[in-house]
mmCIF file of C-alpha atoms and ligand atoms in Angstrom:
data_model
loop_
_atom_site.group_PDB
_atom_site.id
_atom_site.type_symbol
_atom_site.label_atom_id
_atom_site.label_comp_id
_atom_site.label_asym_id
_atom_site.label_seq_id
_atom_site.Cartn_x
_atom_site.Cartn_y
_atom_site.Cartn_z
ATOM 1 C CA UNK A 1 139.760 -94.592 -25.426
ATOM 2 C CA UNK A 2 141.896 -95.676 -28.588
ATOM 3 C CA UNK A 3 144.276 -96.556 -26.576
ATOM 4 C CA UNK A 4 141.796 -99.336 -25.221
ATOM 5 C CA UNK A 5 140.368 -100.319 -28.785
ATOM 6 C CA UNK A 6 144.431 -101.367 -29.642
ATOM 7 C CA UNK A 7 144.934 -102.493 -26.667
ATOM 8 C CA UNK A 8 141.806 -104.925 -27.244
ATOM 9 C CA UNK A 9 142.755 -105.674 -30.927
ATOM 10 C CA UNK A 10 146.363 -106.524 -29.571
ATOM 11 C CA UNK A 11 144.560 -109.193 -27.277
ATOM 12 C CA UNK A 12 142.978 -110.344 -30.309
ATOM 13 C CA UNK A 13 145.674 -111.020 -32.322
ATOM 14 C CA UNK A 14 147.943 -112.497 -29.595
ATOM 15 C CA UNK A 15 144.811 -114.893 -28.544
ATOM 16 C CA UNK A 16 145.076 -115.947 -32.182
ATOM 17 C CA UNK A 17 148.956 -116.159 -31.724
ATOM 18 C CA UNK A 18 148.609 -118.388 -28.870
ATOM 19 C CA UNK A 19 146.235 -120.837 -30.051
ATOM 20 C CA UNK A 20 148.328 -120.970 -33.452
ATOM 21 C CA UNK A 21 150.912 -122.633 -31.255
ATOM 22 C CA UNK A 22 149.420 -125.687 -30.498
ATOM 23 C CA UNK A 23 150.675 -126.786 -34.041
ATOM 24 C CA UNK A 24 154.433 -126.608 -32.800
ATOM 25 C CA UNK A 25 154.060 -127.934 -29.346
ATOM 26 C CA UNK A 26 153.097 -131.180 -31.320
ATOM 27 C CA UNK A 27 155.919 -133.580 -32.590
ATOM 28 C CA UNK A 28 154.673 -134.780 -36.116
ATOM 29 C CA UNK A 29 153.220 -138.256 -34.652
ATOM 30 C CA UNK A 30 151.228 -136.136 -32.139
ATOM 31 C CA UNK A 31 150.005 -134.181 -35.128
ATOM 32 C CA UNK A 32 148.746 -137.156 -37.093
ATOM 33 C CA UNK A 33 147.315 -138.929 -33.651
ATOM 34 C CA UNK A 34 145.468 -135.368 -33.122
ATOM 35 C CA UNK A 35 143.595 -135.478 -36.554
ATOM 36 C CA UNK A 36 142.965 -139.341 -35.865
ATOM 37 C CA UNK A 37 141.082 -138.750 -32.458
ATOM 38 C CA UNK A 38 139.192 -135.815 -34.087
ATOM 39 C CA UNK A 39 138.013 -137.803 -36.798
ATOM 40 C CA UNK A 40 137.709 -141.284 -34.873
ATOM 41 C CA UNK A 41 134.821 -139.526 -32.419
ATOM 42 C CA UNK A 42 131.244 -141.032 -32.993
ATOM 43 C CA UNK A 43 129.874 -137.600 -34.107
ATOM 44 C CA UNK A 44 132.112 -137.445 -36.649
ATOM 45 C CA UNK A 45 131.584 -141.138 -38.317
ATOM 46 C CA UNK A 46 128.164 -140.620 -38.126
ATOM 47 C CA UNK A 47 128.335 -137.348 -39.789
ATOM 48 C CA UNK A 48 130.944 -138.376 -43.078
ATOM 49 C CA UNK A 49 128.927 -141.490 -43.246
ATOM 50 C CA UNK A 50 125.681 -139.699 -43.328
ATOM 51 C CA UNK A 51 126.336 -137.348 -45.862
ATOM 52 C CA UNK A 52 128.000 -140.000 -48.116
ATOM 53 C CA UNK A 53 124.898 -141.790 -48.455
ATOM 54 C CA UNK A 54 123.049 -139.574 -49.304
ATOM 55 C CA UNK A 55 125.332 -138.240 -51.822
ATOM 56 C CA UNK A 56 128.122 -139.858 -52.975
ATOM 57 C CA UNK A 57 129.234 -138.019 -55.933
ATOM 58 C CA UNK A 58 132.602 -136.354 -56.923
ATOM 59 C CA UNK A 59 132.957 -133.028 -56.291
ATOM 60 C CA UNK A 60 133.490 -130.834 -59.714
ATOM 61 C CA UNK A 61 137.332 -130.634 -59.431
ATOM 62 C CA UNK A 62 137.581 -134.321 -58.542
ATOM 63 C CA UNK A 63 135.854 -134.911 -61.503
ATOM 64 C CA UNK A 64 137.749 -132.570 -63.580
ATOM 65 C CA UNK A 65 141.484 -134.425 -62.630
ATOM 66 C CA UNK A 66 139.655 -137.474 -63.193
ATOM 67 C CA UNK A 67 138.550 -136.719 -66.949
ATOM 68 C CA UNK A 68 142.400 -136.146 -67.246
ATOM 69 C CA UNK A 69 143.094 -139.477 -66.006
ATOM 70 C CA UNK A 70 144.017 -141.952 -68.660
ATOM 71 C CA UNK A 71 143.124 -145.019 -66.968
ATOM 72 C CA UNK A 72 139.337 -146.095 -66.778
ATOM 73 C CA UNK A 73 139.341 -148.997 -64.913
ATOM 74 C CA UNK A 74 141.719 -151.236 -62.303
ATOM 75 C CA UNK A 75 142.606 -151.235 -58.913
ATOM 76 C CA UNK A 76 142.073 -148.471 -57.199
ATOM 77 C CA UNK A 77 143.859 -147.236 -53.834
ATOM 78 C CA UNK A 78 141.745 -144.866 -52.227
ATOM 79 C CA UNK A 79 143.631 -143.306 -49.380
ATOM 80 C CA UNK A 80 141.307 -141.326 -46.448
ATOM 81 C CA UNK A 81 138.065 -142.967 -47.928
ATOM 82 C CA UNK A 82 135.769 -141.461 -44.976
ATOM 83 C CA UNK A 83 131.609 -142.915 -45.794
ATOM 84 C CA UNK A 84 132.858 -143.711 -49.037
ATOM 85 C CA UNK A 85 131.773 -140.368 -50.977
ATOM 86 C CA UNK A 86 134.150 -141.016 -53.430
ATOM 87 C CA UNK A 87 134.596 -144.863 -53.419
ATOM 88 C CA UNK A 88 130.998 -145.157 -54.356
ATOM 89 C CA UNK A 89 130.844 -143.611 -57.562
ATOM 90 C CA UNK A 90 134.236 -144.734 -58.754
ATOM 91 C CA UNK A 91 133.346 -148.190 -58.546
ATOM 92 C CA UNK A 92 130.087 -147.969 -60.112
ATOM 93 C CA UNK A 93 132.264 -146.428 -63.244
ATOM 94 C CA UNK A 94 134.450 -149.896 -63.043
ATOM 95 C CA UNK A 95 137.331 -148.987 -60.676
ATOM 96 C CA UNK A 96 138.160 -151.882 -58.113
ATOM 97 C CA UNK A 97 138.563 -149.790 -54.901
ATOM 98 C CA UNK A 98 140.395 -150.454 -51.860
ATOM 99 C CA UNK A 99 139.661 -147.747 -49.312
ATOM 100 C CA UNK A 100 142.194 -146.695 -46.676
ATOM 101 C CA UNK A 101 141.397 -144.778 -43.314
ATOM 102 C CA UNK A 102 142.959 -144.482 -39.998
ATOM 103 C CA UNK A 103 139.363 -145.102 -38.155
ATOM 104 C CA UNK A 104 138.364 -148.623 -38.735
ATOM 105 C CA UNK A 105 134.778 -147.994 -38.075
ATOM 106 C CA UNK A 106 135.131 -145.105 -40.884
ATOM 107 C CA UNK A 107 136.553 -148.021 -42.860
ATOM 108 C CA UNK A 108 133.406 -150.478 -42.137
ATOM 109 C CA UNK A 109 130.835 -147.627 -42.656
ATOM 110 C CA UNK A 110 131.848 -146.969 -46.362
ATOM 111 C CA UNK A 111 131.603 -150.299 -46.600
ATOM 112 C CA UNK A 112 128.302 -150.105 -45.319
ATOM 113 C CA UNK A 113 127.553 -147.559 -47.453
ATOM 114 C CA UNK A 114 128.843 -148.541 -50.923
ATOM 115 C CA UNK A 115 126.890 -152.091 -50.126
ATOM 116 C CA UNK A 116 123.654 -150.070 -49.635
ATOM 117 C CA UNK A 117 124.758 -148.309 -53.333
ATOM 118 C CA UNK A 118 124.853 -152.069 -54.638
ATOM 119 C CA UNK A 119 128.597 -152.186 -55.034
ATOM 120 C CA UNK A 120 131.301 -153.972 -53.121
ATOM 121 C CA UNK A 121 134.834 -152.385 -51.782
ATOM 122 C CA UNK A 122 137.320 -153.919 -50.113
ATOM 123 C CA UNK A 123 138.703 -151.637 -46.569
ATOM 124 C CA UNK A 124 141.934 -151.013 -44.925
ATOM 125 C CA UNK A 125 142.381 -149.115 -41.472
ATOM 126 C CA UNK A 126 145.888 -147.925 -42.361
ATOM 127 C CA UNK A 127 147.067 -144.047 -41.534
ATOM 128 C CA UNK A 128 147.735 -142.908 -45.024
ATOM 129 C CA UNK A 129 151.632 -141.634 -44.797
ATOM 130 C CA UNK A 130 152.926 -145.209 -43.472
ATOM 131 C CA UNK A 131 150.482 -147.028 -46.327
ATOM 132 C CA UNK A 132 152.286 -150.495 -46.395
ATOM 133 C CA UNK A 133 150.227 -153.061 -48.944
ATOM 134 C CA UNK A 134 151.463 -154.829 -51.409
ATOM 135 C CA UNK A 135 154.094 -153.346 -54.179
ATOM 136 C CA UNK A 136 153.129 -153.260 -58.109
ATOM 137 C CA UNK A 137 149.680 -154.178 -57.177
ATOM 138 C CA UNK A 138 147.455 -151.012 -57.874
ATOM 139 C CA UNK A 139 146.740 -149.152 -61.164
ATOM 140 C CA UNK A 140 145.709 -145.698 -59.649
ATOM 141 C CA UNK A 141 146.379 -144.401 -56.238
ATOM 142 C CA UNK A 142 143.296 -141.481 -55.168
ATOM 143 C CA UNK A 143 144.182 -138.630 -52.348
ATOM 144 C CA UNK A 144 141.332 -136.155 -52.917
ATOM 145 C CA UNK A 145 139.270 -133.448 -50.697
ATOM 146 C CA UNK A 146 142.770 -131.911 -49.997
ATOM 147 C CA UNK A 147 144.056 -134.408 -48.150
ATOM 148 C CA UNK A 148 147.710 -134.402 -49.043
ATOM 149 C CA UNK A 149 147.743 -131.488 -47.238
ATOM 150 C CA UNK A 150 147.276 -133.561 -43.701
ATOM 151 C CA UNK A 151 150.668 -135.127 -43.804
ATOM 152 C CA UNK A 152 152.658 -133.114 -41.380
ATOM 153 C CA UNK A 153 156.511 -132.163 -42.894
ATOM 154 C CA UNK A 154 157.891 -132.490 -46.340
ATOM 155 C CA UNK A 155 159.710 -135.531 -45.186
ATOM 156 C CA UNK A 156 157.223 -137.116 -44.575
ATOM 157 C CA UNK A 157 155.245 -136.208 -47.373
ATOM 158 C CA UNK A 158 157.674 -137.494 -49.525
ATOM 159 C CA UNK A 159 157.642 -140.603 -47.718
ATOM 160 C CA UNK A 160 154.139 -141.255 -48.165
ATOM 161 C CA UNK A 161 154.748 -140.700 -51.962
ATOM 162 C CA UNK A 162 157.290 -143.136 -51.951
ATOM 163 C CA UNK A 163 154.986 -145.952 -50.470
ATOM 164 C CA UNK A 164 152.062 -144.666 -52.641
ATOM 165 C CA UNK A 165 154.437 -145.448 -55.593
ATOM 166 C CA UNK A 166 155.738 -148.531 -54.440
ATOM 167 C CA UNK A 167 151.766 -149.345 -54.522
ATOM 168 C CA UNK A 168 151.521 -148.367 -58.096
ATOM 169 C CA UNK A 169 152.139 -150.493 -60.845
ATOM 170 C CA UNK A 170 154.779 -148.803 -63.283
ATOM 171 C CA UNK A 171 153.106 -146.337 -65.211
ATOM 172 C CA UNK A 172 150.148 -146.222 -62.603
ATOM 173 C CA UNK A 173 148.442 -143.268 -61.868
ATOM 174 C CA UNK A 174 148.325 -140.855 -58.604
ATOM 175 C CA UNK A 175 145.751 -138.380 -58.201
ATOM 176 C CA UNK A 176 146.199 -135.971 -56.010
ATOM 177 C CA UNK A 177 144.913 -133.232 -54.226
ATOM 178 C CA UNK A 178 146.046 -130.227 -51.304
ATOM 179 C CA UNK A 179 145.728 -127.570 -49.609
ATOM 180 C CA UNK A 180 146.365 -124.104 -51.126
ATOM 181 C CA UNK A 181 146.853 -120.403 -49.689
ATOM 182 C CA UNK A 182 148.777 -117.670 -50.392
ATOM 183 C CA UNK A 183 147.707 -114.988 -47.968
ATOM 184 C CA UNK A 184 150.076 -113.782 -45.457
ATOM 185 C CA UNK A 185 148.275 -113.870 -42.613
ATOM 186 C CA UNK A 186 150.923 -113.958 -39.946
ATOM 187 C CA UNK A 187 154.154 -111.571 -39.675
ATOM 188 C CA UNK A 188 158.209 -112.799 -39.578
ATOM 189 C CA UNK A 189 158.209 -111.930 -35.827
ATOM 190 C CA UNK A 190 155.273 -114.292 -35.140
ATOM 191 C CA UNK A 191 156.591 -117.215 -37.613
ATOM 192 C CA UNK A 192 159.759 -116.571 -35.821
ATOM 193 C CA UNK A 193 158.013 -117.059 -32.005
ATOM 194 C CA UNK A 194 156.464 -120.077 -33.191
ATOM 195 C CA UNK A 195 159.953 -121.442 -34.271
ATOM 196 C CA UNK A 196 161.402 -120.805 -31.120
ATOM 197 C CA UNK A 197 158.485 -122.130 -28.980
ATOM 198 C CA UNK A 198 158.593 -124.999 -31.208
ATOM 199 C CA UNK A 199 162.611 -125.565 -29.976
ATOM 200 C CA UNK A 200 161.824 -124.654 -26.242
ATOM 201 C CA UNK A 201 159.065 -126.902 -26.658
ATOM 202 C CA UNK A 202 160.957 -129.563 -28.493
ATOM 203 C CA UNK A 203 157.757 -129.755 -30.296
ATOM 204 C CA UNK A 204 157.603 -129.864 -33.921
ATOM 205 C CA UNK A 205 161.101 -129.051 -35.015
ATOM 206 C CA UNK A 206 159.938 -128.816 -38.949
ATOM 207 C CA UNK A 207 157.491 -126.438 -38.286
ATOM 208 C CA UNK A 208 156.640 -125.151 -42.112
ATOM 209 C CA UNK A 209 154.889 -121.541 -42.678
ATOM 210 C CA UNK A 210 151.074 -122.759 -44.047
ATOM 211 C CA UNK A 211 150.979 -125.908 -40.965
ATOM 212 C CA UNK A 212 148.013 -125.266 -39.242
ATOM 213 C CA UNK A 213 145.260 -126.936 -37.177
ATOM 214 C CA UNK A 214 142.101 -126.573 -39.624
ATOM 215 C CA UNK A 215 139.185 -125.332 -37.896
ATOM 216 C CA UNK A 216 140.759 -126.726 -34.344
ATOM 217 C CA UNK A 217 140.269 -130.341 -35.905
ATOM 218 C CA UNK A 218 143.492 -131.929 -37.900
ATOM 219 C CA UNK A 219 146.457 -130.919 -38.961
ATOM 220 C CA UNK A 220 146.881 -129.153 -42.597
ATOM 221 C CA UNK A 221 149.877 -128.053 -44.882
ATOM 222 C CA UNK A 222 148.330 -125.269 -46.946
ATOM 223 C CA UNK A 223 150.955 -124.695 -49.816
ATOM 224 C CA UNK A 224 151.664 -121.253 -51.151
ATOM 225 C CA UNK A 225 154.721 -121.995 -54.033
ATOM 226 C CA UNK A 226 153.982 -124.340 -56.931
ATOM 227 C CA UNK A 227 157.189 -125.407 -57.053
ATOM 228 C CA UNK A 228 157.295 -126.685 -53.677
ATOM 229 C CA UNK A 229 154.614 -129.102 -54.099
ATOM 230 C CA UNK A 230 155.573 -130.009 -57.927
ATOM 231 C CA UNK A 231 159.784 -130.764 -55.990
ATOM 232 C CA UNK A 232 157.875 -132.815 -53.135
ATOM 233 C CA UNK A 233 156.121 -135.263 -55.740
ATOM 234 C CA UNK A 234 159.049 -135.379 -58.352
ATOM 235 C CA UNK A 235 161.444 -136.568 -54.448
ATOM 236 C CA UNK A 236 158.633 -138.897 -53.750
ATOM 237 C CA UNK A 237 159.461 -140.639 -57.232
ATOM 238 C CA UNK A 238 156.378 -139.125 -59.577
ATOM 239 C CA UNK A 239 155.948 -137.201 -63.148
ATOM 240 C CA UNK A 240 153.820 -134.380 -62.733
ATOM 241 C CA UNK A 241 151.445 -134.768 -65.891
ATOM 242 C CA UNK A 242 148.922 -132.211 -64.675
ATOM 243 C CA UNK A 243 148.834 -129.849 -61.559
ATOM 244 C CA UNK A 244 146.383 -126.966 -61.274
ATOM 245 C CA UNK A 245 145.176 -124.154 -58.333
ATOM 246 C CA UNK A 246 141.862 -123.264 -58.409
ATOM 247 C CA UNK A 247 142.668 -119.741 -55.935
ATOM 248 C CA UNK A 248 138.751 -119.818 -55.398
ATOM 249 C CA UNK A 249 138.505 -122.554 -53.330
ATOM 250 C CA UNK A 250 142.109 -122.963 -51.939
ATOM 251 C CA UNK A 251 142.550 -126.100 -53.931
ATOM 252 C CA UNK A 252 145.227 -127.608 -56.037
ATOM 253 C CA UNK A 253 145.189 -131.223 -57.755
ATOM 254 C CA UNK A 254 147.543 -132.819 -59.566
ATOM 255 C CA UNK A 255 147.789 -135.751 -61.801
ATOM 256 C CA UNK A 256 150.807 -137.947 -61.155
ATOM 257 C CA UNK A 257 153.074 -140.645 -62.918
ATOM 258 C CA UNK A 258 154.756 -143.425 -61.590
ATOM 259 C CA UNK A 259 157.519 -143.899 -64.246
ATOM 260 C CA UNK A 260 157.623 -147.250 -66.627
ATOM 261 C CA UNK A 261 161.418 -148.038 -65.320
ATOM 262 C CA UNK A 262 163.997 -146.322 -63.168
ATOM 263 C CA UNK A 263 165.951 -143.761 -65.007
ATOM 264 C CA UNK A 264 169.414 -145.443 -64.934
ATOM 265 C CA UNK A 265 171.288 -143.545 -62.664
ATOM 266 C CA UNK A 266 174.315 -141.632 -64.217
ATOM 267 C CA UNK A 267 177.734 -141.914 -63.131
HETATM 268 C C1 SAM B 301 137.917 -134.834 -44.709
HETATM 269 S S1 SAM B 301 137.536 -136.524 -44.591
HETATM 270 C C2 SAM B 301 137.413 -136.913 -46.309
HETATM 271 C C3 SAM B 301 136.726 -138.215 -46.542
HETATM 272 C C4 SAM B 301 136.490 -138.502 -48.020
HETATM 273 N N1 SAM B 301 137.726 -138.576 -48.772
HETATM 274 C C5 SAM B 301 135.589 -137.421 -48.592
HETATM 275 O O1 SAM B 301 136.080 -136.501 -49.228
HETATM 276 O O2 SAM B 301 134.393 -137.495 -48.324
HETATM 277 C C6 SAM B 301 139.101 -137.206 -44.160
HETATM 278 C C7 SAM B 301 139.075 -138.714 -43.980
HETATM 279 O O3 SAM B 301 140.405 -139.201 -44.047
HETATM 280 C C8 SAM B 301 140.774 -139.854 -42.858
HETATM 281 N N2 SAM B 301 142.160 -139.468 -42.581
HETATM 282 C C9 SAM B 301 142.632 -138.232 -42.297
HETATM 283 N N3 SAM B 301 143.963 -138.264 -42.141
HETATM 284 C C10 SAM B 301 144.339 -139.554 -42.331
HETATM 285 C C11 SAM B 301 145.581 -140.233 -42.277
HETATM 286 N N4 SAM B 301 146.717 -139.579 -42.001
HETATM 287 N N5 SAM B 301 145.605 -141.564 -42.506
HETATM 288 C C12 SAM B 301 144.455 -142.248 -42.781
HETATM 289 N N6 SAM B 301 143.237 -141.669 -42.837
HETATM 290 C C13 SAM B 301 143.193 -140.319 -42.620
HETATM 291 C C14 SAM B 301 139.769 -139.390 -41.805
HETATM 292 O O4 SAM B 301 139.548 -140.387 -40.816
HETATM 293 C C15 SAM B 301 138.525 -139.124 -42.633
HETATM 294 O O5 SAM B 301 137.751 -140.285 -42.777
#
């Protein structure tokens, strides 16, 4: 009889084992075309849109990086703007805000929405880690609700910065938020089976410990070391003025520098 009870928690944990590996079968532009068919479905417009309108306020840690942010007012990048939760309320304080999103129609129904909130901002259907608009342009770049988190490898990551700071104006501002976790919920023999179905697979070759497939639905980095995160925006070409974890709610945020000029590179 106990024999049967491990055998059926072993079939558990291998079912969980086997849907875990979807995240390496997928090369890194697989990963980021998964999460953009997820999120491009009508269900799932109408649903960010819906709730945005109705409430389009900052969360309380969005608005706690923000009261550390020392610019008021400006251009604003808004990268992964969804309905426009956050768009909304940062122009009405005086921010000029051009939201990105891979789904154009996500794009148009923030729109939609922050006209309906009597305020106007401008829309780009970009995907966020290839951002290409114009250099020196914006004052603050915005990457909340965890979202740096849905870039698949560190190269890429850092790539991403490197655009969002070409973006900036020097000195601008990059707020930031990702995924955090610190659990260990899988052993070094599974990690390792992942890696080599990953290489059989030649699927994603950079698997990381923390990628995942949240909920089934997009891709996420959860990060577990601060100094991982804090070396991944000081490559991408940043100052870390601020970075926090909030272990509550698997969160961190950070608040970001572009520099004023290039340190002058020594010799
Ligand atoms: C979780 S929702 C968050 C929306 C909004 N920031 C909020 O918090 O309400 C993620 C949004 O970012 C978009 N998105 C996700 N990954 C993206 C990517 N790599 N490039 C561009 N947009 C992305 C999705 O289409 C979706 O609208």
């Amino acid at each position: 009889m106990r024999l049967r009870i491990l055998f059926g928690r072993f079939l558990i944990r291998f079912g969980r084992f086997i849907q875990s590996l979807a995240v390496v079968v997928m090369r890194p532009n697989d990963l980021v075309e998964f999460s953009r068919q997820t999120y491009a479905r009508e269900n799932m417009v109408e649903d960010l849109g819906r709730q945005d309108l109705a409430y389009p306020v900052l969360h309380p840690d969005e608005q706690a990086l923000l009261a550390r942010l020392p610019a008021k007012e400006g251009r604003l990048l808004l990268l992964g703007v969804g309905g426009g939760r956050e768009a909304i309320p940062l122009t009405q304080m005086g921010f000029e805000v051009t939201g990105v999103d891979f789904v154009p129609e996500m794009v148009e129904k923030a729109k939609e929405n922050a006209a309906r909130h009597g305020v106007k901002i401008e829309g780009l259907a970009q995907e966020i880690s290839k951002i290409d608009v114009p250099a020196g342009v914006y004052d603050v770049a915005w990457l909340s609700a965890a979202m740096y988190s849905c870039v698949p490898t560190r190269g890429r990551r850092v790539e991403m910065l490197q655009r969002i700071a070409k973006a900036l104006k020097p000195g601008g501002y990059f707020i930031c938020q990702f995924r955090w976790c610190t659990s260990d919920g899988s052993s070094r023999q599974w990690e390792r089976a992942r890696k080599i179905v990953a290489f059989l697979t030649l699927g994603n070759l950079w698997y990381e410990k923390g990628d995942t497939l949240s909920n089934n639905i997009e891709f996420i980095h959860a990060f577990s070391q601060e100094d991982e995160v804090r070396s991944e925006f000081e490559e991408g070409g940043f100052e870390v003025l601020h970075l926090h974890i909030t272990e509550e709610i698997l969160l961190g945020g950070a608040v970001l520098r572009k520099p004023l000029s290039k340190a002058p590179l020594s010799k």
